[in-house]
Coordinates of C-alpha atoms and ligand atoms in Angstrom, one line a residue:
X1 CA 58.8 133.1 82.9
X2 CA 59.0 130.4 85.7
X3 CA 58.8 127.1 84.4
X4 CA 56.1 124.4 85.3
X5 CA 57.5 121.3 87.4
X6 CA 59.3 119.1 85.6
X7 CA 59.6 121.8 82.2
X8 CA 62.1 123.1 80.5
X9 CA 66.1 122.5 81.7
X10 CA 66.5 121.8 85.2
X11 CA 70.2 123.1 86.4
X12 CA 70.6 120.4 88.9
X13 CA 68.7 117.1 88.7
X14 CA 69.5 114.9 91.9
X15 CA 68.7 111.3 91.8
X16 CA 67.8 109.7 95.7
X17 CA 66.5 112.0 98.7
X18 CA 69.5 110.8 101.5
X19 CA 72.3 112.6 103.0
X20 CA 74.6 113.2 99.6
X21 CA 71.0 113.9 97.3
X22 CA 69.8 116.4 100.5
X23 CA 72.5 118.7 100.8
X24 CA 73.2 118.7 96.9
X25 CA 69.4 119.7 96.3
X26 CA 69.3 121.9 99.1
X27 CA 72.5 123.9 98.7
X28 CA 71.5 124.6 94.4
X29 CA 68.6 126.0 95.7
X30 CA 69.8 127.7 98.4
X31 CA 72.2 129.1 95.4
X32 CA 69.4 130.1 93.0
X33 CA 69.8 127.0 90.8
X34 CA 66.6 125.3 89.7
X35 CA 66.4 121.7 91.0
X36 CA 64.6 118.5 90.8
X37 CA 65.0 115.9 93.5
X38 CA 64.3 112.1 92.5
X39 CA 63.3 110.1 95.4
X40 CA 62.2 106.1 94.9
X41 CA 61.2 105.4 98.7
X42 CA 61.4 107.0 101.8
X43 CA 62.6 111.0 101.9
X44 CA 65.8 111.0 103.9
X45 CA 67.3 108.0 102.7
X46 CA 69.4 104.7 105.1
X47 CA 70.6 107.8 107.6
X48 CA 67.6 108.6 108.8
X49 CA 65.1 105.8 108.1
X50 CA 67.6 102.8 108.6
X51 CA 70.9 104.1 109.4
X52 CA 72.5 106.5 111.1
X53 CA 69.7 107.9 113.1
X54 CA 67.8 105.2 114.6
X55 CA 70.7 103.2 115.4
X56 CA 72.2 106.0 117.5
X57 CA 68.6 106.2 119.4
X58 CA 68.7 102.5 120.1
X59 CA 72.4 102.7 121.2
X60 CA 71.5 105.9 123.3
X61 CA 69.0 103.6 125.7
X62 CA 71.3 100.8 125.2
X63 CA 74.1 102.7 127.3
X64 CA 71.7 103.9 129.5
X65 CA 70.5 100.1 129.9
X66 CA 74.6 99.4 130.7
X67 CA 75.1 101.6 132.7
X68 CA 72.4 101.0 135.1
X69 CA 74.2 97.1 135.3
X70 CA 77.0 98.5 135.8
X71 CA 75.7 100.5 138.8
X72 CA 78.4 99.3 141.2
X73 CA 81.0 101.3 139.2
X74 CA 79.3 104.7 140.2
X75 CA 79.0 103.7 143.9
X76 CA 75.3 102.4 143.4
X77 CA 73.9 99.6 144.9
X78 CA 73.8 96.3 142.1
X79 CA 70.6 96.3 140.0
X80 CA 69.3 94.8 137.1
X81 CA 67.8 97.3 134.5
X82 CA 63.8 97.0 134.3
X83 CA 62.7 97.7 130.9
X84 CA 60.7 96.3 128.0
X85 CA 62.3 95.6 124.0
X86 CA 59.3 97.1 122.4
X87 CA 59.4 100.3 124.1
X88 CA 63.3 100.6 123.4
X89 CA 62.3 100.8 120.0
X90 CA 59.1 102.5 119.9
X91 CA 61.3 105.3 121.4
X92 CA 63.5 105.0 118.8
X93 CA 60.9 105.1 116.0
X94 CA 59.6 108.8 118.1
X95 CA 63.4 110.4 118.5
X96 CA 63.3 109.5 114.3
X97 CA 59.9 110.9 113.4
X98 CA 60.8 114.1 115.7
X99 CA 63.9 114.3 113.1
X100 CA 62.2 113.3 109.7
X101 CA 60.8 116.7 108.9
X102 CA 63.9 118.0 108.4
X103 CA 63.9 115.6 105.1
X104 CA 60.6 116.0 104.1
X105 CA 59.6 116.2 100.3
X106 CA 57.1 119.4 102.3
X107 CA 60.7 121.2 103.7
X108 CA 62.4 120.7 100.1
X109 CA 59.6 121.7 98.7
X110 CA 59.6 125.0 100.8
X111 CA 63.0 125.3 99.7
X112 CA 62.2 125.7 96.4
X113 CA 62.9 122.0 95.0
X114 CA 61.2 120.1 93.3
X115 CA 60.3 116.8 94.6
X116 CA 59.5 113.5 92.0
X117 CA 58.9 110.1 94.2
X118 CA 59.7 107.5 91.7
X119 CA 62.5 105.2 90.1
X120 CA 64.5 106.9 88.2
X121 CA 66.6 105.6 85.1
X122 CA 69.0 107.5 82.1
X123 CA 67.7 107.5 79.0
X124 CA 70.9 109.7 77.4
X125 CA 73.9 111.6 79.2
X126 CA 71.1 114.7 79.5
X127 CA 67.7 112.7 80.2
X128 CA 66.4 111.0 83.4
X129 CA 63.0 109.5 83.2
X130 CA 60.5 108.8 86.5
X131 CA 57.2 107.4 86.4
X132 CA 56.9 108.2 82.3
X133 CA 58.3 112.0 82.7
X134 CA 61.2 113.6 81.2
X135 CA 63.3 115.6 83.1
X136 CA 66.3 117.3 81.4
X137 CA 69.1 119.0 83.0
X138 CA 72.4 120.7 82.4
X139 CA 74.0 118.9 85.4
X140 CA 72.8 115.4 86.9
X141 CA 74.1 114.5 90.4
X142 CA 73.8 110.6 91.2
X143 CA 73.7 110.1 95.0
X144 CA 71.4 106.4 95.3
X145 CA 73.5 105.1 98.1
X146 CA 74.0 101.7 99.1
X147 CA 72.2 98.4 100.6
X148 CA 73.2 95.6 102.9
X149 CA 74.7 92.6 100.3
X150 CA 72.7 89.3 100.7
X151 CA 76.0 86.7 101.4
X152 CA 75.7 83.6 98.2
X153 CA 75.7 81.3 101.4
X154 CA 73.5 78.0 101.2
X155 CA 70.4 78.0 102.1
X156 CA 70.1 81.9 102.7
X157 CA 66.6 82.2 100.8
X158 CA 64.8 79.4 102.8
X159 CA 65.7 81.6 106.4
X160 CA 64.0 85.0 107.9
X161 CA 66.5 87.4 107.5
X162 CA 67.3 91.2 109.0
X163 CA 69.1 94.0 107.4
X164 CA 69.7 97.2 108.4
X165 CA 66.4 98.0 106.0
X166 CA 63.9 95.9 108.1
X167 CA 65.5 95.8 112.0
X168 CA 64.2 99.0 112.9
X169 CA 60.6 98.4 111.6
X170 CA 60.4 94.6 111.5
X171 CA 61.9 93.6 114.3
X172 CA 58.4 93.0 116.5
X173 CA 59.7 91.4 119.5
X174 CA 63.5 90.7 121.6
X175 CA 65.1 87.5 119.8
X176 CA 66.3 85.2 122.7
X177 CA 69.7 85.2 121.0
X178 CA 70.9 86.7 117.2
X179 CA 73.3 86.2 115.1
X180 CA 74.8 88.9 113.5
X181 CA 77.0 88.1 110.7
X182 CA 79.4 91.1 109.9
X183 CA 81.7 92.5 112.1
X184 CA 82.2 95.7 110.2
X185 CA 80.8 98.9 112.0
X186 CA 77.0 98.3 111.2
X187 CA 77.6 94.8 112.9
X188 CA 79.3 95.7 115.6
X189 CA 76.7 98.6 116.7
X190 CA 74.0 96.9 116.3
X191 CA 75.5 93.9 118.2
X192 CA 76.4 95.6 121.0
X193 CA 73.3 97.4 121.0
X194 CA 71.1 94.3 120.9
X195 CA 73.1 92.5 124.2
X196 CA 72.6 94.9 126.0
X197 CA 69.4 95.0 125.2
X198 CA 69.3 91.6 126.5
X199 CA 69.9 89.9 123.0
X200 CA 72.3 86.9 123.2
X201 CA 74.6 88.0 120.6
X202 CA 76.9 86.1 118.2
X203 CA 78.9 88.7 115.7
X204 CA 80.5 86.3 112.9
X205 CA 84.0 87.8 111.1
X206 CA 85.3 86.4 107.7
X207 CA 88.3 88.2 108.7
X208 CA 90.9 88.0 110.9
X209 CA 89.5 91.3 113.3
X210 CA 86.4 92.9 113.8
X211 CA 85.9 96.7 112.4
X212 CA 88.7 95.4 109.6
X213 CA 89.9 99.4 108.3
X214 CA 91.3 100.0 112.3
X215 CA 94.2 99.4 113.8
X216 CA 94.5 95.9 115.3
X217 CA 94.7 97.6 118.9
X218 CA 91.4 99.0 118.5
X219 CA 89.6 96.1 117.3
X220 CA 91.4 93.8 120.4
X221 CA 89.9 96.9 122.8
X222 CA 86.2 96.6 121.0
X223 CA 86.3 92.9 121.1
X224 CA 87.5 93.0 124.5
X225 CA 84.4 95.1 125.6
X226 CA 81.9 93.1 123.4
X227 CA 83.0 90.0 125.1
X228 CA 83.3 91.7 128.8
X229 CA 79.6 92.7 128.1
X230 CA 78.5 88.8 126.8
X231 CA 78.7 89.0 123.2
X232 CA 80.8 86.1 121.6
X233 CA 82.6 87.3 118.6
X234 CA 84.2 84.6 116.3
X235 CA 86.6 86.0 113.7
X236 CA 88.1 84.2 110.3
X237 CA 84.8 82.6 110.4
X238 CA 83.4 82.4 107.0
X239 CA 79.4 81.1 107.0
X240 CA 79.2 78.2 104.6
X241 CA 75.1 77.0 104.9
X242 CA 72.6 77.5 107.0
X243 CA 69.4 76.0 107.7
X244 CA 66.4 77.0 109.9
X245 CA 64.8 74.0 112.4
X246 CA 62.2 74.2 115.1
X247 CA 62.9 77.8 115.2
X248 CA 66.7 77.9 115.4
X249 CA 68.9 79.4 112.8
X250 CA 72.2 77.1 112.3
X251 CA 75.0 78.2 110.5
X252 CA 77.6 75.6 109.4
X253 CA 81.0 76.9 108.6
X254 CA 84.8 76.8 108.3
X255 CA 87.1 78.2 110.8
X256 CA 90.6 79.5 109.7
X257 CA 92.8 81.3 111.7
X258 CA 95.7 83.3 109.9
X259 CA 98.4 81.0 109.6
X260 CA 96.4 78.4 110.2
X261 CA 97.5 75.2 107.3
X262 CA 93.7 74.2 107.1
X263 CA 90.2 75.2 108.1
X264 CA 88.4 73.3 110.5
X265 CA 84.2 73.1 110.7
X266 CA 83.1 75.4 113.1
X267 CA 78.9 75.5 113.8
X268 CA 76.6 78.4 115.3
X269 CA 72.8 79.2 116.1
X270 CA 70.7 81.8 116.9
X271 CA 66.7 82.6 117.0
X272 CA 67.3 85.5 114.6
X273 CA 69.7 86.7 111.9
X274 CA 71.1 90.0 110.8
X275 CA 73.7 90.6 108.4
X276 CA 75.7 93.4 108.0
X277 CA 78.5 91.9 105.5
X278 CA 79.2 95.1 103.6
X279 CA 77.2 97.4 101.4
X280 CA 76.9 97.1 97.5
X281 CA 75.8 100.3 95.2
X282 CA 72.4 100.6 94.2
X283 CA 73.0 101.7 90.4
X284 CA 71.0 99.1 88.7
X285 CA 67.7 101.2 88.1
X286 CA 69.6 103.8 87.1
X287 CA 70.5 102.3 83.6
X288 CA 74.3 104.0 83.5
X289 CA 75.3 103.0 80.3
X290 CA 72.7 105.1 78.5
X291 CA 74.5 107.8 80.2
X292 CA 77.8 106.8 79.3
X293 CA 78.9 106.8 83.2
X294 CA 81.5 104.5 84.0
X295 CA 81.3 101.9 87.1
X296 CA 82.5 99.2 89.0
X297 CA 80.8 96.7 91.1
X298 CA 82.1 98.8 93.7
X299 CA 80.0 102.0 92.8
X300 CA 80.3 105.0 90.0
X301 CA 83.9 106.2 89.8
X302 CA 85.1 109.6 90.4
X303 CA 87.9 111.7 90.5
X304 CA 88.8 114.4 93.1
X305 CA 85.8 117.0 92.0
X306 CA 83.1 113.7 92.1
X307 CA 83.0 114.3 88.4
X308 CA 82.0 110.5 86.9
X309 CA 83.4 110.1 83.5
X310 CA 80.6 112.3 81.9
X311 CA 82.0 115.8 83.5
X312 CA 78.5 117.2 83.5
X313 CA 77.4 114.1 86.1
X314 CA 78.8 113.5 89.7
X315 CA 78.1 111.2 92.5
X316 CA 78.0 111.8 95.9
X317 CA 77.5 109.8 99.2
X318 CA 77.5 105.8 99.1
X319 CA 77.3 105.1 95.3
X320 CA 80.8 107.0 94.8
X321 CA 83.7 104.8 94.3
X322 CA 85.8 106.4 97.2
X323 CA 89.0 105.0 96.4
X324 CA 89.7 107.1 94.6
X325 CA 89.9 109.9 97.1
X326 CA 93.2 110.6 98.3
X327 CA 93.1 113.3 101.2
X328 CA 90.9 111.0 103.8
X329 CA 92.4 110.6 107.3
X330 CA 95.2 107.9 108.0
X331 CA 94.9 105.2 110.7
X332 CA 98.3 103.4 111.2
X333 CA 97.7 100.1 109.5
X334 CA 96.9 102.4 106.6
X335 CA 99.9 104.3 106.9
X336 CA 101.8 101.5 107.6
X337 CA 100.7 99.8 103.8
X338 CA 101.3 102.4 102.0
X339 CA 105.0 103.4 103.4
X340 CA 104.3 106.6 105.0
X341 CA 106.2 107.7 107.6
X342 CA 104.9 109.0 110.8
X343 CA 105.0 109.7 114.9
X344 CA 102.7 108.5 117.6
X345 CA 101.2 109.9 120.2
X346 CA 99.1 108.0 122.2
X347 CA 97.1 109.0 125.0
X348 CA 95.3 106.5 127.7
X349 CA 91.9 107.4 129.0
X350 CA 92.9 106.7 132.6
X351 CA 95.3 109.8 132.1
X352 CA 92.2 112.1 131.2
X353 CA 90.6 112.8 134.6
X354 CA 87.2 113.5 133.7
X355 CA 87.2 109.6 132.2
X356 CA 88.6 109.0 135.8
X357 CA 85.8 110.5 138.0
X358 CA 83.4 109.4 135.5
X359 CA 84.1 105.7 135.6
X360 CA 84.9 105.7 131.6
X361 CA 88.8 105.2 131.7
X362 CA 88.7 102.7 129.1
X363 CA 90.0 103.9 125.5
X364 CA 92.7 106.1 124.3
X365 CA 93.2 108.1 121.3
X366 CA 96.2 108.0 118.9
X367 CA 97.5 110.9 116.8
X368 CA 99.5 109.9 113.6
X369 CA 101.7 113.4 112.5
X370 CA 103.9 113.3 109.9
X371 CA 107.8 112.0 110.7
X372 CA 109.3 115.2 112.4
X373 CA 106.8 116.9 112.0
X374 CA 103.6 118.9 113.4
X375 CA 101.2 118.1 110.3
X376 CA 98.2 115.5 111.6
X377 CA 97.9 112.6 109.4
X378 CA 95.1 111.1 111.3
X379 CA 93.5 110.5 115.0
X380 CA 91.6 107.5 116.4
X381 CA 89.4 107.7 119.2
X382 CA 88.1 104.9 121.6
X383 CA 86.6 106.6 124.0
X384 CA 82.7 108.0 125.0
X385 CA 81.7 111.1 123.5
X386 CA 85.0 109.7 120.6
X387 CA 82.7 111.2 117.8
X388 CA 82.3 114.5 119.2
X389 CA 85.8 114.4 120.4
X390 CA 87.1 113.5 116.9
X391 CA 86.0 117.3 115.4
X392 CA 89.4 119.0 117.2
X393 CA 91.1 116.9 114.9
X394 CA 89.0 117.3 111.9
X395 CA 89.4 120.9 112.4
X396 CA 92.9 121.0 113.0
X397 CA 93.2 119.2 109.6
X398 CA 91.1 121.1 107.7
X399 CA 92.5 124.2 109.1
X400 CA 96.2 122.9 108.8
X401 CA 96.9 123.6 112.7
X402 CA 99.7 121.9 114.3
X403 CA 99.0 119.0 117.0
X404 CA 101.2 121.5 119.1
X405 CA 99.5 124.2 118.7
X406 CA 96.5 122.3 120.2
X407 CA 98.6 122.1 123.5
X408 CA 98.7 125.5 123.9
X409 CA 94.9 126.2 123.3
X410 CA 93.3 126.3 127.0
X411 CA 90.6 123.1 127.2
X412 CA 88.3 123.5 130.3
X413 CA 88.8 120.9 133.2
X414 CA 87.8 118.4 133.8
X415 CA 86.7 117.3 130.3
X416 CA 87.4 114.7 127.6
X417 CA 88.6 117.3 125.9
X418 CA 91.8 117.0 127.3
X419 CA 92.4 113.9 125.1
X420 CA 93.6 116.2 122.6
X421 CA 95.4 118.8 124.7
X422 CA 97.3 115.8 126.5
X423 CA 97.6 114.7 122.7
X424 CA 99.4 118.2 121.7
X425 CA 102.0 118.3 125.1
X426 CA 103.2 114.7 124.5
X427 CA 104.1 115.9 121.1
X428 CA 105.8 119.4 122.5
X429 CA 107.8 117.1 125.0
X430 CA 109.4 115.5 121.6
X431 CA 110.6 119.5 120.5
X432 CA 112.7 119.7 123.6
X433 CA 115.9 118.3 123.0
X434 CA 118.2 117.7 125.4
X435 CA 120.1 120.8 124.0
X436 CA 117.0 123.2 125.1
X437 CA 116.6 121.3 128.1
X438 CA 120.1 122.6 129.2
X439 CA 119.0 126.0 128.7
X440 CA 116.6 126.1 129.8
X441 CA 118.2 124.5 133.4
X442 CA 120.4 127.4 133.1
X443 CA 117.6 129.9 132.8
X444 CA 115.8 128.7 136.1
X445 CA 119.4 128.6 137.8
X446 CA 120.0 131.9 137.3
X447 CA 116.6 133.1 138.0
X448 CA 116.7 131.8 141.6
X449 CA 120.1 133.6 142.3
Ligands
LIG501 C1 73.0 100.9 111.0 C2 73.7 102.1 110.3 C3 74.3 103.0 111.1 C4 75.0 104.1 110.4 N1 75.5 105.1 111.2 C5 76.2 106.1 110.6 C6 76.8 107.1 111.4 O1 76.7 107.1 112.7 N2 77.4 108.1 110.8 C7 77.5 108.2 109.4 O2 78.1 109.1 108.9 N3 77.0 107.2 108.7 C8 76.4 106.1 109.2 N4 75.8 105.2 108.4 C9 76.0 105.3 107.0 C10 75.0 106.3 106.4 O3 73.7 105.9 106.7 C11 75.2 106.3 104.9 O4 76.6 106.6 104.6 C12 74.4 107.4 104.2 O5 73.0 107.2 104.4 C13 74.7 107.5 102.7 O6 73.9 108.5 102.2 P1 73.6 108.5 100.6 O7 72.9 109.8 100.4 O8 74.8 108.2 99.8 O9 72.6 107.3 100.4 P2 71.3 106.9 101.0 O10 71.0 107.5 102.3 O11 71.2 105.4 100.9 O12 70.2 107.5 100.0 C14 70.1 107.1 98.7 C15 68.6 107.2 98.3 O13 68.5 107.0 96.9 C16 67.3 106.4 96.6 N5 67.4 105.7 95.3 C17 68.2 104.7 94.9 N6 68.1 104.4 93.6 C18 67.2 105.3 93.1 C19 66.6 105.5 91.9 N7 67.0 104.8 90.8 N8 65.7 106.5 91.7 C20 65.3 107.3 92.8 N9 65.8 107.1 94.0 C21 66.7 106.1 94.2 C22 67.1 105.4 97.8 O14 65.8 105.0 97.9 C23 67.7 106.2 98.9 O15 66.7 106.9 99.6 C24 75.1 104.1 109.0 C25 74.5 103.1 108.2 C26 73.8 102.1 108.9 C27 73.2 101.0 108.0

């Protein structure tokens, strides 16, 4: 007999509607399993409603906005860019809604979930509770994600304040100038999106480099382009106080540079504010301990199956602790900290003529294999179209195909593509040793005789 909502023993109960709750719901129901899906605010979670999705629609006019500046480039006469803030984003806000039925509590629903909107807290390892109602289940999947952490800096609760949560909706109006502090990823898109949306941009780093888990070469090449484009970047900056007069956000703060045998007082201003200094868990509804799942500020931890330490519940997405995962890609400062030996390969955009005639030379990938070896470690990509580009890799990982072997797959011409082909024949020049080389001399001698 089927079971009323919320009845019985649910297989699967999932706890937040984004990307990691999704797929999990979808895919046990897909399966046959019975499954509840827990959601506390918007269906669809930061990616679509304040992450992933709206930023890439507001970076999407953005280029278009620099590239029309940067007319001259394509043989165009110079020209200033004619377009209004508000209906940047009001585009935006339409590209998401186009998108959001694909999350809808309606589509789940149709699938064959079913879909509580409410908090939702443990009450025993076997026992979630929303808006008064049981709902018991043989497996519990935690996937709440994560928010933007609110910095302990002075004065932060007397100032207006973005995050990633309120830009895309709050943001009413273009900010003559914005400080962004954070010059992780989130920061640095957004940043760059903003200037060129005519935004005079300040990105703020505690650090010693921007987008701190790349190489050093990449961040100088981002920083580079940030500052080409008119955003001022200030790096081991760390924000001390601010205060907000006659409109003006100040931020008063110590500059260190590494090495550096003190800090000096360094001072900046802005009409706006967001920050973007990192992400924290959002596990504090969800009353953990009643469930006897271990955690760390950092989020729930896991081991390799996303099991937490109650085998029947797993995380997914944000909330998991991913340090412990051990089979992610390597970038070379990673591989360089943690003794691995490697090759490589590195290959300029200017060497990729579709870059060339297109007037995007600037960038270059680099391919970590292991020492000797054809095995991929890791690829970074600089480069337009670098996150569509990056899937030959991924797939050459997953699949456990050779860099060379990449050489010798045919890429059409002219495309970016040939990042990766170029890629695969730098690493095939290392296999011919000057042994083969002879040979193969002798080979061509003879066959001209
Ligand atoms: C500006 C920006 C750009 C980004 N761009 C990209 C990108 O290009 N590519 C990419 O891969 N990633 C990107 N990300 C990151 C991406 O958005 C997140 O990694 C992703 O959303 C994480 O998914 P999740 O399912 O773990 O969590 P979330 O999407 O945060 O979903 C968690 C859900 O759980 C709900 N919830 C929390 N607690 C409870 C509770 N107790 N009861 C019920 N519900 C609860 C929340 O309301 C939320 O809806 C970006 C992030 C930002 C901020």
């Amino acid at each position: 007999m089927t079971k009323q909502k919320g009845e019985g023993v649910y297989n699967v109960v999932v706890i937040g509607a984004g990307t990691a709750g999704l797929v999990t719901a979808a895919g046990t129901a897909g399966l046959g399993g019975r499954v509840a899906l827990i959601e506390r605010n918007k269906m669809g979670g930061d990616c679509l409603n304040f992450g992933c999705v709206p930023s890439k629609a507001l970076i999407s006019s953005a280029r278009l906005i620099q590239q029309i500046r940067d007319a001259e480039k394509w043989g165009l006469d110079r020209q200033a860019p004619q377009f209004v803030f508000e209906r940047v984003f009001d585009r935006m806000r339409a590209r998401r809604a186009k998108i959001a039925p694909n999350d809808s509590q309606e589509r789940f629903e149709s699938l064959g979930v079913d879909v509580f909107r409410g908090e939702a807290h443990f009450i025993s390892p076997d026992e979630v509770e929303v808006d008064g109602q049981r709902l018991r289940a043989k497996n519990f999947v935690i996937a709440t994600g994560s928010r933007a952490v609110i910095p302990e800096i002075q004065g932060i609760d007397t100032i207006p304040y973005f995050t990633n949560e309120t830009i895309f909706d709050e943001l009413k109006e273009k900010p003559e100038s914005m400080i962004v502090l954070g010059g992780g990823p989130i920061g640095c898109e957004l940043g760059q999106t903003l200037s060129r949306l005519g935004v005079k941009v300040t990105i703020v780093e505690y650090g010693p480099q921007i987008l701190a888990p790349e190489d050093v070469d990449v961040a100088e090449l981002m920083q580079q382009r940030f500052e080409a484009e008119g955003v001022t970047v200030h790096t081991c900056t760390e924000a001390k106080r601010v205060f907000l007069r006659d409109g003006v956000i100040t931020f008063e703060a110590n500059y260190k540079p590494v090495g550096a045998p003190a800090s000096s007082p360094a001072k900046f201003s802005g009409h706006a504010l967001l920050l973007a200094m990192g992400r924290c868990p959002m596990m504090k509804a969800l009353n953990l301990d009643a469930a006897g799942v271990r955690y760390t500020p950092n989020g729930v931890e896991v081991n390799d199956y996303m099991q937490t330490s109650q085998p029947h519940i797993y995380a997914a997405g944000d909330i998991a602790n991913r340090l412990k995962f051990t089979h992610t890609a390597l970038g070379e400062k990673e591989a360089k900290q943690k003794s691995i030996e490697y090759d490589l390969f590195v290959v300029p955009l200017e060497d990729v003529d579709r870059a060339v005639v297109e007037s995007e030379e600037t960038g270059f990938a680099k391919i970590l294999t292991a020492k000797g070896s054809n095995k991929i470690l890791g690829a970074t990509i600089v480069a337009p179209h670098a996150g569509d580009l990056l899937h030959e890799f991924v797939l050459a990982m997953s699949a456990k195909i050779g860099l060379g072997k990449i050489a010798s797959t045919i890429h059409a011409y002219p495309t970016f593509a040939e990042l990766a082909r170029k890629a695969g024949d730098k690493y095939n020049k290392t296999r011919l040793t000057p042994r083969a080389k002879k040979i193969f001399t002798w080979l061509y001698r003879n066959a001209r005789k």
